[in-house]
Amino acid sequence: MKKTLIIILALFSLNTIIAQQSELPARTKAASTNIVGSDYPRIDDAGKVYFKVKIDGAESVKVSLDNTVLTKDSDGFWTGTTNPMSPGFYCYALKVNGVDMPDPLSETFWDAGHIFSCIDIPESNNNFYDIKDVPHGDVRSVWYKAKSTGEMRHAYIYTPPFYEKNTKSRYPVLYLLHGMNQDRRAWSQQGRANFILDNLIAEGKAKPMIIVMEDGGIAGISKNNKQHFWDAFCKTIISDVIPMVDSEYRTLTDREHRAIAGLSLGGAQTYQISQDNLDKFAYIGVFSAAPFGFSGIQSAYKGLLNKPDEFAKLVKVFFISQGSIEGDGAGRKIHLDLEKAGVKHIYYESPGTAHVFQTWRRSLKEFAPLLFK
Amino acid sequence: MKKTLIIILALFSLNTIIAQQSELPARTKAASTNIVGSDYPRIDDAGKVYFKVKIDGAESVKVSLDNTVLTKDSDGFWTGTTNPMSPGFYCYALKVNGVDMPDPLSETFWDAGHIFSCIDIPESNNNFYDIKDVPHGDVRSVWYKAKSTGEMRHAYIYTPPFYEKNTKSRYPVLYLLHGMNQDRRAWSQQGRANFILDNLIAEGKAKPMIIVMEDGGIAGISKNNKQHFWDAFCKTIISDVIPMVDSEYRTLTDREHRAIAGLSLGGAQTYQISQDNLDKFAYIGVFSAAPFGFSGIQSAYKGLLNKPDEFAKLVKVFFISQGSIEGDGAGRKIHLDLEKAGVKHIYYESPGTAHVFQTWRRSLKEFAPLLFK
């Protein structure tokens, strides 16, 4: 095997963009979101991010992350360092010669209606969403025909560890909805929902469950993409998604074994879908949602919030969360209203986080252990 | 539900990048590789690609696809059209103000060691790799610990339609290797291997099989990523990947039910892995590979090519392919050598294609029906 030749070919293709330096800054690690083989961007223990990138034709480079201006070193690399960043998942762009573009050294993600570079600043050396040496579930890319509309749909479906081995077992299902201008990919790629569940299940804190992540709409605003709108999704989840999942997977199909939750737009959809279909869901989670879909204590849930005992009997867990530095409107106000009305619910505030995935990862970590108990 | 408000929010986020025009060019379709909701890029029946994109701060925009220069229209959109393009999957960049960047209107793919925008020019209105109304297998994102090295590895694994239903059935396995500076994603995302198999299986042309797509190395040239090198992969596929697959999936584990194939670098790896492990593979496919790993008729396969009868008894299918407009060195020369030596094999040339995914999609379409018969 002509190893030398192969290495030369590999270098030929990659060395234009990957920094090949002997000295890396002390106590830093390559970001987990880097393209394979790239030493930069790097992150230190304080959460500072170190950039070092070569970009042909660049005359100025600025990073939207912490508004960091990069400067060109004598080797032609653009370098710069952010201030310490709070832990979490950040999407960012490079502004090169005045134009926004992804960082060629980072993987890209679909978020907020754009293809973005993103970076994950760890909370610690042992995050609840890390890829650990525990049994892992799979995330399946699933194509199927929606019976009610005839369209081909695309879901990501998490099956828990040992799903393939325990072919006699049936499992509860969590329908987990993304936010505006995200899609089926967001909860696993940005949210790391599969790793969060792998770790909770390994610790015995959450029951093994299936998680269904679908395309919840609103992203497609083209007139040719009407099926992506909100209302269409709220119908299709009932008429197409749930029947497909219950037909193709070994699910427990009663309402006591079906949960729905979502972030932001997906939380608003969760209000709407759950109040119209309490016969199908006994567990409800709403993360950082504006109260679209929630018309207030008097009329939401068809008036059932005025009968707290009846509501509590039907809804095993009513979970509302937001980041502590979001406004009151992202959950806190509804929590206070529910409290005043004596409606049983669980409220969680993620300390020090805003309308970002770190809030939603933590919300899922708090919510999942409450399910199907 | 406050639909108007939601639509306004959606527009707010997306309208900066998506063209909202009433008139679209006649007989064109939005590319399948576009971000959701984007009408551009568009493709017409002749294979011309129409670009229309707004980019803040742009003073010049050129597309590497067919070296197309875009011009700014009175609404501030950059527009331009390629000449007719041959069918296939193209990665391309925009050069904006002299700097290469992805197209904000296209999804990105990991190929050739870069994050690229790509576009799929259809062969026809009914491609063998289209998403059709047939039963679909799943592509699973699988994390597991490699026992021999202790590293966490990531595979994409295709399970055929009805795999979940037929829990008594066991399946043959194709190990399908990507090219240089690609990874586990390439065969499904660029190659559409899952849709090719879904369609072949639906037509009764291929047996239902599991396809394992792993990270075959060479991409990581950083000194911290040694496990990504070629030699490491050729070992780990035997010591870790196959044992994991045979333990976690319902496979047929004898050599008559195991195939290996790869494109380019993955084809060269296929020579090396198969000749060192003929006890494990009875089917071999090499698509567009330079003869690294193949030391010639005299010494390759431990001299077994000098005994054509013995080789033919062991290797049920020895398949070699390349694009007709690749050089002789991508398969044709080995084919001629094998023919001269009387070694039974199948040779396929993809008409009019080069060292590109259209060659490899067609190769898989030719190869898969020959397997496990």
Short mmCIF file of C-alpha atoms in Angstrom, two decimals, chain B:
data_model
loop_
_atom_site.label_atom_id
_atom_site.label_comp_id
_atom_site.label_asym_id
_atom_site.label_seq_id
_atom_site.Cartn_x
_atom_site.Cartn_y
_atom_site.Cartn_z
CA MET B 1 -53.96 30.53 16.01
CA LYS B 2 -52.41 33.82 14.94
CA LYS B 3 -51.45 32.71 11.48
CA THR B 4 -50.72 36.21 10.18
CA LEU B 5 -48.23 36.94 12.91
CA ILE B 6 -46.45 33.66 12.31
CA ILE B 7 -46.21 34.29 8.60
CA ILE B 8 -44.80 37.75 9.24
CA LEU B 9 -42.18 36.25 11.56
CA ALA B 10 -41.28 33.64 8.98
CA LEU B 11 -40.93 36.25 6.27
CA PHE B 12 -38.83 38.41 8.54
CA SER B 13 -36.32 35.64 8.93
CA LEU B 14 -36.20 34.28 5.40
CA ASN B 15 -37.00 37.05 2.98
CA THR B 16 -33.50 38.41 2.96
CA ILE B 17 -32.25 35.38 1.09
CA ILE B 18 -35.15 33.80 -0.76
CA ALA B 19 -36.32 35.33 -4.01
CA GLN B 20 -40.06 36.06 -3.85
CA GLN B 21 -40.94 36.62 -7.45
CA SER B 22 -44.20 35.99 -9.20
CA GLU B 23 -42.63 34.82 -12.46
CA LEU B 24 -40.44 31.77 -12.63
CA PRO B 25 -38.71 30.75 -15.88
CA ALA B 26 -40.88 28.41 -17.96
CA ARG B 27 -40.23 24.65 -17.87
CA THR B 28 -37.89 24.85 -14.89
CA LYS B 29 -37.97 23.19 -11.49
CA ALA B 30 -36.41 24.14 -8.18
CA ALA B 31 -33.34 21.95 -7.59
CA SER B 32 -33.90 19.09 -5.13
CA THR B 33 -30.80 20.24 -3.26
CA ASN B 34 -32.23 23.68 -2.41
CA ILE B 35 -32.91 24.76 1.15
CA VAL B 36 -36.60 24.31 1.91
CA GLY B 37 -38.77 26.98 0.36
CA SER B 38 -36.20 28.33 -2.08
CA ASP B 39 -37.29 28.59 -5.73
CA TYR B 40 -33.65 28.98 -6.87
CA PRO B 41 -31.40 27.53 -8.18
CA ARG B 42 -33.72 26.12 -10.87
CA ILE B 43 -33.03 23.55 -13.60
CA ASP B 44 -34.66 23.24 -17.01
CA ASP B 45 -35.14 20.17 -19.18
CA ALA B 46 -31.88 20.80 -21.01
CA GLY B 47 -29.93 20.81 -17.76
CA LYS B 48 -29.37 24.57 -17.65
CA VAL B 49 -29.16 25.94 -14.12
CA TYR B 50 -30.75 29.32 -13.31
CA PHE B 51 -29.32 31.25 -10.37
CA LYS B 52 -31.02 34.15 -8.61
CA VAL B 53 -29.74 35.14 -5.20
CA LYS B 54 -29.51 38.23 -3.02
CA ILE B 55 -26.27 38.62 -1.08
CA ASP B 56 -25.74 41.64 1.14
CA GLY B 57 -22.46 43.36 0.44
CA ALA B 58 -21.73 41.52 -2.81
CA GLU B 59 -19.98 43.49 -5.53
CA SER B 60 -19.23 40.57 -7.82
CA VAL B 61 -20.63 37.04 -7.90
CA LYS B 62 -19.36 34.14 -9.95
CA VAL B 63 -20.53 30.51 -9.74
CA SER B 64 -17.93 27.78 -10.17
CA LEU B 65 -20.61 25.63 -11.87
CA ASP B 66 -19.83 26.13 -15.56
CA ASN B 67 -17.90 29.31 -14.58
CA THR B 68 -21.07 31.35 -14.64
CA VAL B 69 -20.81 35.08 -14.00
CA LEU B 70 -23.91 36.50 -12.29
CA THR B 71 -25.11 40.04 -12.92
CA LYS B 72 -27.11 42.25 -10.58
CA ASP B 73 -30.69 43.04 -11.60
CA SER B 74 -32.66 46.15 -10.69
CA ASP B 75 -34.17 44.42 -7.64
CA GLY B 76 -30.73 43.65 -6.27
CA PHE B 77 -30.73 39.95 -7.15
CA TRP B 78 -27.68 38.34 -8.75
CA THR B 79 -28.82 36.26 -11.71
CA GLY B 80 -27.27 34.06 -14.36
CA THR B 81 -27.71 30.79 -16.22
CA THR B 82 -25.29 27.99 -17.03
CA ASN B 83 -24.99 26.18 -20.34
CA PRO B 84 -26.72 22.78 -20.41
CA MET B 85 -25.05 20.51 -17.85
CA SER B 86 -24.71 16.71 -18.01
CA PRO B 87 -26.88 14.91 -15.46
CA GLY B 88 -25.30 14.29 -12.10
CA PHE B 89 -24.35 15.65 -8.74
CA TYR B 90 -22.14 18.75 -8.73
CA CYS B 91 -20.45 20.51 -5.85
CA TYR B 92 -19.91 24.21 -6.47
CA ALA B 93 -18.98 27.47 -4.80
CA LEU B 94 -19.93 31.09 -5.26
CA LYS B 95 -17.00 33.45 -5.59
CA VAL B 96 -18.26 36.65 -3.94
CA ASN B 97 -15.97 39.66 -3.89
CA GLY B 98 -13.15 37.29 -4.76
CA VAL B 99 -13.76 34.74 -1.99
CA ASP B 100 -15.24 31.22 -2.32
CA MET B 101 -18.34 30.52 -0.22
CA PRO B 102 -21.34 28.18 -0.31
CA ASP B 103 -24.53 29.25 -2.04
CA PRO B 104 -26.92 30.40 0.72
CA LEU B 105 -29.84 28.85 -1.21
CA SER B 106 -28.43 25.30 -1.44
CA GLU B 107 -27.95 22.61 1.16
CA THR B 108 -24.31 21.84 1.99
CA PHE B 109 -22.48 18.51 1.73
CA TRP B 110 -19.13 17.20 2.94
CA ASP B 111 -17.13 16.29 -0.14
CA ALA B 112 -13.51 16.56 -1.25
CA GLY B 113 -12.56 17.77 2.21
CA HIS B 114 -14.80 20.83 2.10
CA ILE B 115 -18.28 21.94 3.00
CA PHE B 116 -19.77 22.54 -0.43
CA SER B 117 -23.07 23.60 -1.92
CA CYS B 118 -24.17 20.93 -4.35
CA ILE B 119 -26.81 20.54 -7.01
CA ASP B 120 -28.34 17.46 -8.59
CA ILE B 121 -29.07 17.71 -12.33
CA PRO B 122 -31.63 14.95 -13.08
CA GLU B 123 -31.02 12.40 -15.80
CA SER B 124 -34.74 12.24 -16.61
CA ASN B 125 -38.14 12.64 -15.01
CA ASN B 126 -37.79 9.17 -13.53
CA ASN B 127 -34.30 8.63 -12.18
CA PHE B 128 -33.27 5.34 -10.69
CA TYR B 129 -32.21 7.30 -7.59
CA ASP B 130 -35.40 9.34 -7.13
CA ILE B 131 -37.51 9.16 -3.97
CA LYS B 132 -40.38 7.10 -5.31
CA ASP B 133 -43.65 5.81 -3.91
CA VAL B 134 -42.15 2.46 -2.99
CA PRO B 135 -41.36 0.95 0.42
CA HIS B 136 -38.32 2.72 1.85
CA GLY B 137 -35.53 1.41 4.00
CA ASP B 138 -34.09 3.54 6.78
CA VAL B 139 -30.63 5.05 7.01
CA ARG B 140 -29.57 4.85 10.64
CA SER B 141 -27.01 7.04 12.33
CA VAL B 142 -25.25 4.58 14.62
CA TRP B 143 -22.69 5.30 17.36
CA TYR B 144 -20.73 2.49 18.94
CA LYS B 145 -17.49 1.74 20.70
CA ALA B 146 -14.82 0.03 18.61
CA LYS B 147 -13.58 -2.82 20.78
CA SER B 148 -10.05 -2.99 19.35
CA THR B 149 -9.24 0.71 19.73
CA GLY B 150 -11.68 1.98 22.34
CA GLU B 151 -12.71 4.88 20.11
CA MET B 152 -16.34 5.89 19.58
CA ARG B 153 -17.19 5.30 15.91
CA HIS B 154 -20.04 6.54 13.75
CA ALA B 155 -21.67 4.52 10.97
CA TYR B 156 -24.60 5.09 8.65
CA ILE B 157 -26.44 1.82 8.17
CA TYR B 158 -29.19 1.19 5.62
CA THR B 159 -31.76 -1.41 6.63
CA PRO B 160 -34.02 -2.49 3.77
CA PRO B 161 -37.82 -2.08 3.62
CA PHE B 162 -39.69 -4.38 6.03
CA TYR B 163 -36.54 -5.09 8.07
CA GLU B 164 -38.56 -4.21 11.20
CA LYS B 165 -41.52 -6.35 10.19
CA ASN B 166 -39.60 -9.47 9.17
CA THR B 167 -38.03 -10.04 12.54
CA LYS B 168 -37.38 -13.67 11.72
CA SER B 169 -35.37 -12.85 8.56
CA ARG B 170 -31.62 -12.47 8.38
CA TYR B 171 -30.02 -10.33 5.67
CA PRO B 172 -26.83 -10.18 3.59
CA VAL B 173 -24.58 -7.14 4.04
CA LEU B 174 -22.81 -4.82 1.62
CA TYR B 175 -19.95 -2.77 3.07
CA LEU B 176 -19.90 0.34 0.88
CA LEU B 177 -16.86 2.61 1.12
CA HIS B 178 -16.66 6.30 0.26
CA GLY B 179 -13.89 8.20 -1.52
CA MET B 180 -11.05 10.37 -0.34
CA ASN B 181 -12.04 13.27 1.90
CA GLN B 182 -15.62 12.09 2.10
CA ASP B 183 -17.14 10.23 5.03
CA ARG B 184 -20.03 7.97 6.10
CA ARG B 185 -22.51 10.51 4.74
CA ALA B 186 -21.38 10.46 1.12
CA TRP B 187 -23.08 7.32 -0.18
CA SER B 188 -26.53 8.28 1.10
CA GLN B 189 -26.43 12.06 0.79
CA GLN B 190 -24.52 12.46 -2.47
CA GLY B 191 -24.86 8.92 -3.82
CA ARG B 192 -28.51 8.28 -2.83
CA ALA B 193 -27.55 4.63 -2.26
CA ASN B 194 -30.63 4.10 -0.10
CA PHE B 195 -33.02 5.28 -2.82
CA ILE B 196 -31.15 3.25 -5.47
CA LEU B 197 -31.64 0.12 -3.36
CA ASP B 198 -35.24 0.96 -2.43
CA ASN B 199 -36.04 1.19 -6.14
CA LEU B 200 -34.10 -1.93 -7.17
CA ILE B 201 -35.70 -3.94 -4.36
CA ALA B 202 -39.19 -2.68 -5.28
CA GLU B 203 -38.62 -3.83 -8.87
CA GLY B 204 -37.40 -7.22 -7.67
CA LYS B 205 -33.98 -6.56 -9.20
CA ALA B 206 -31.92 -6.61 -6.00
CA LYS B 207 -32.20 -8.73 -2.89
CA PRO B 208 -33.04 -6.88 0.32
CA MET B 209 -29.72 -6.21 2.00
CA ILE B 210 -28.14 -4.17 4.76
CA ILE B 211 -25.63 -1.54 3.61
CA VAL B 212 -22.95 -0.37 6.01
CA MET B 213 -21.38 3.02 5.35
CA GLU B 214 -18.55 3.90 7.69
CA ASP B 215 -15.81 6.52 8.03
CA GLY B 216 -13.11 5.02 5.85
CA GLY B 217 -10.39 7.40 6.77
CA ILE B 218 -7.85 9.58 5.04
CA ALA B 219 -9.97 12.67 5.63
CA GLY B 220 -8.34 13.41 8.94
CA ILE B 221 -4.82 14.46 8.20
CA SER B 222 -4.37 16.14 11.54
CA LYS B 223 -1.79 14.36 13.64
CA ASN B 224 -4.52 14.05 16.29
CA ASN B 225 -6.70 11.97 14.00
CA LYS B 226 -4.53 9.02 13.17
CA GLN B 227 -7.43 6.61 13.35
CA HIS B 228 -8.77 8.14 10.18
CA PHE B 229 -5.91 6.90 8.07
CA TRP B 230 -6.31 4.17 5.50
CA ASP B 231 -4.41 1.39 7.22
CA ALA B 232 -6.28 1.89 10.44
CA PHE B 233 -9.59 1.57 8.63
CA CYS B 234 -8.55 -1.58 6.76
CA LYS B 235 -7.89 -3.13 10.16
CA THR B 236 -10.89 -1.76 11.99
CA ILE B 237 -13.43 -2.86 9.38
CA ILE B 238 -12.40 -6.45 10.15
CA SER B 239 -11.83 -6.19 13.88
CA ASP B 240 -14.61 -3.75 14.83
CA VAL B 241 -17.12 -2.85 12.13
CA ILE B 242 -18.09 -6.32 10.92
CA PRO B 243 -18.33 -7.78 14.45
CA MET B 244 -20.53 -4.87 15.56
CA VAL B 245 -22.83 -5.24 12.54
CA ASP B 246 -23.09 -9.02 12.96
CA SER B 247 -23.86 -8.55 16.64
CA GLU B 248 -26.40 -5.70 16.37
CA TYR B 249 -28.21 -6.55 13.11
CA ARG B 250 -29.91 -9.67 11.83
CA THR B 251 -27.20 -10.55 9.32
CA LEU B 252 -26.20 -13.66 7.42
CA THR B 253 -22.63 -14.00 8.59
CA ASP B 254 -21.00 -16.32 6.06
CA ARG B 255 -18.79 -14.98 3.27
CA GLU B 256 -21.38 -15.84 0.60
CA HIS B 257 -23.62 -13.18 2.18
CA ARG B 258 -21.06 -10.42 2.60
CA ALA B 259 -19.95 -7.96 -0.11
CA ILE B 260 -17.53 -5.07 -0.16
CA ALA B 261 -17.39 -2.22 -2.64
CA GLY B 262 -16.08 1.30 -2.77
CA LEU B 263 -15.55 4.33 -4.94
CA SER B 264 -12.16 5.87 -5.74
CA LEU B 265 -10.14 5.65 -2.50
CA GLY B 266 -12.81 3.28 -1.21
CA GLY B 267 -12.27 1.11 -4.28
CA ALA B 268 -8.55 0.95 -3.59
CA GLN B 269 -9.37 0.02 0.01
CA THR B 270 -11.72 -2.63 -1.37
CA TYR B 271 -8.82 -4.26 -3.26
CA GLN B 272 -6.70 -4.24 -0.14
CA ILE B 273 -9.36 -5.41 2.31
CA SER B 274 -10.79 -8.10 0.04
CA GLN B 275 -7.46 -9.64 -0.97
CA ASP B 276 -6.41 -9.85 2.67
CA ASN B 277 -9.78 -11.28 3.75
CA LEU B 278 -11.21 -13.52 1.06
CA ASP B 279 -12.53 -15.71 3.86
CA LYS B 280 -14.95 -12.87 4.68
CA PHE B 281 -16.14 -11.53 1.29
CA ALA B 282 -17.46 -13.37 -1.77
CA TYR B 283 -18.50 -10.23 -3.69
CA ILE B 284 -16.17 -7.38 -4.64
CA GLY B 285 -16.98 -4.08 -6.36
CA VAL B 286 -14.42 -1.45 -7.32
CA PHE B 287 -15.73 1.83 -8.76
CA SER B 288 -13.30 4.33 -10.34
CA ALA B 289 -10.31 3.28 -8.30
CA ALA B 290 -6.69 3.88 -9.08
CA PRO B 291 -4.78 0.62 -8.59
CA PHE B 292 -3.42 1.47 -5.12
CA GLY B 293 -3.92 -1.70 -3.17
CA PHE B 294 -3.80 -3.71 -6.40
CA SER B 295 -0.27 -4.83 -7.12
CA GLY B 296 -0.94 -6.45 -10.50
CA ILE B 297 -2.13 -9.82 -11.80
CA GLN B 298 1.00 -11.63 -10.58
CA SER B 299 0.89 -10.68 -6.93
CA ALA B 300 -2.54 -9.22 -6.17
CA TYR B 301 -4.94 -11.44 -4.23
CA LYS B 302 -1.89 -13.37 -2.98
CA GLY B 303 -1.27 -14.70 -6.49
CA LEU B 304 -4.74 -16.15 -6.84
CA LEU B 305 -5.44 -14.26 -10.09
CA ASN B 306 -2.95 -16.63 -11.70
CA LYS B 307 -5.40 -19.43 -10.91
CA PRO B 308 -8.57 -18.08 -12.56
CA ASP B 309 -10.65 -21.17 -11.77
CA GLU B 310 -9.82 -21.06 -8.11
CA PHE B 311 -10.46 -17.30 -7.97
CA ALA B 312 -13.80 -17.65 -9.77
CA LYS B 313 -14.87 -20.34 -7.34
CA LEU B 314 -14.12 -18.08 -4.37
CA VAL B 315 -15.21 -14.69 -5.72
CA LYS B 316 -18.80 -14.88 -6.93
CA VAL B 317 -18.71 -11.40 -8.48
CA PHE B 318 -15.60 -9.33 -9.22
CA PHE B 319 -17.02 -6.04 -10.51
CA ILE B 320 -14.90 -3.19 -11.86
CA SER B 321 -16.27 0.07 -13.22
CA GLN B 322 -15.36 3.58 -14.19
CA GLY B 323 -16.75 6.55 -16.06
CA SER B 324 -16.13 6.44 -19.79
CA ILE B 325 -14.32 9.78 -19.70
CA GLU B 326 -11.99 8.88 -16.84
CA GLY B 327 -8.48 7.82 -17.72
CA ASP B 328 -7.56 4.18 -18.32
CA GLY B 329 -6.15 4.02 -14.79
CA ALA B 330 -9.53 4.17 -13.04
CA GLY B 331 -10.47 0.55 -13.83
CA ARG B 332 -10.22 -0.02 -17.58
CA LYS B 333 -6.57 -1.06 -17.47
CA ILE B 334 -7.14 -3.58 -14.71
CA HIS B 335 -10.16 -4.89 -16.61
CA LEU B 336 -8.00 -5.43 -19.72
CA ASP B 337 -5.31 -7.13 -17.64
CA LEU B 338 -7.88 -9.42 -16.03
CA GLU B 339 -9.38 -10.22 -19.41
CA LYS B 340 -5.97 -11.12 -20.80
CA ALA B 341 -5.28 -13.33 -17.77
CA GLY B 342 -8.66 -15.04 -18.15
CA VAL B 343 -9.93 -13.90 -14.76
CA LYS B 344 -13.71 -13.89 -14.61
CA HIS B 345 -15.03 -10.45 -13.78
CA ILE B 346 -17.67 -7.91 -14.81
CA TYR B 347 -16.66 -4.57 -16.25
CA TYR B 348 -18.98 -1.58 -16.53
CA GLU B 349 -18.32 1.82 -18.07
CA SER B 350 -20.74 4.61 -17.23
CA PRO B 351 -21.37 6.46 -20.51
CA GLY B 352 -20.22 10.06 -20.67
CA THR B 353 -19.31 10.48 -17.02
CA ALA B 354 -16.05 11.28 -15.23
CA HIS B 355 -14.77 10.76 -11.66
CA VAL B 356 -18.12 11.86 -10.22
CA PHE B 357 -21.05 10.50 -8.25
CA GLN B 358 -23.14 9.86 -11.35
CA THR B 359 -20.58 7.19 -12.29
CA TRP B 360 -20.81 5.67 -8.82
CA ARG B 361 -24.62 5.79 -8.59
CA ARG B 362 -24.79 3.95 -11.91
CA SER B 363 -22.10 1.52 -10.77
CA LEU B 364 -24.10 0.68 -7.65
CA LYS B 365 -27.22 0.25 -9.78
CA GLU B 366 -25.31 -2.30 -11.93
CA PHE B 367 -23.52 -4.00 -9.04
CA ALA B 368 -26.32 -4.44 -6.46
CA PRO B 369 -28.49 -6.73 -8.65
CA LEU B 370 -25.55 -9.16 -8.98
CA LEU B 371 -25.25 -9.70 -5.25
CA PHE B 372 -26.24 -12.69 -3.16
CA LYS B 373 -27.85 -14.58 -6.02
#
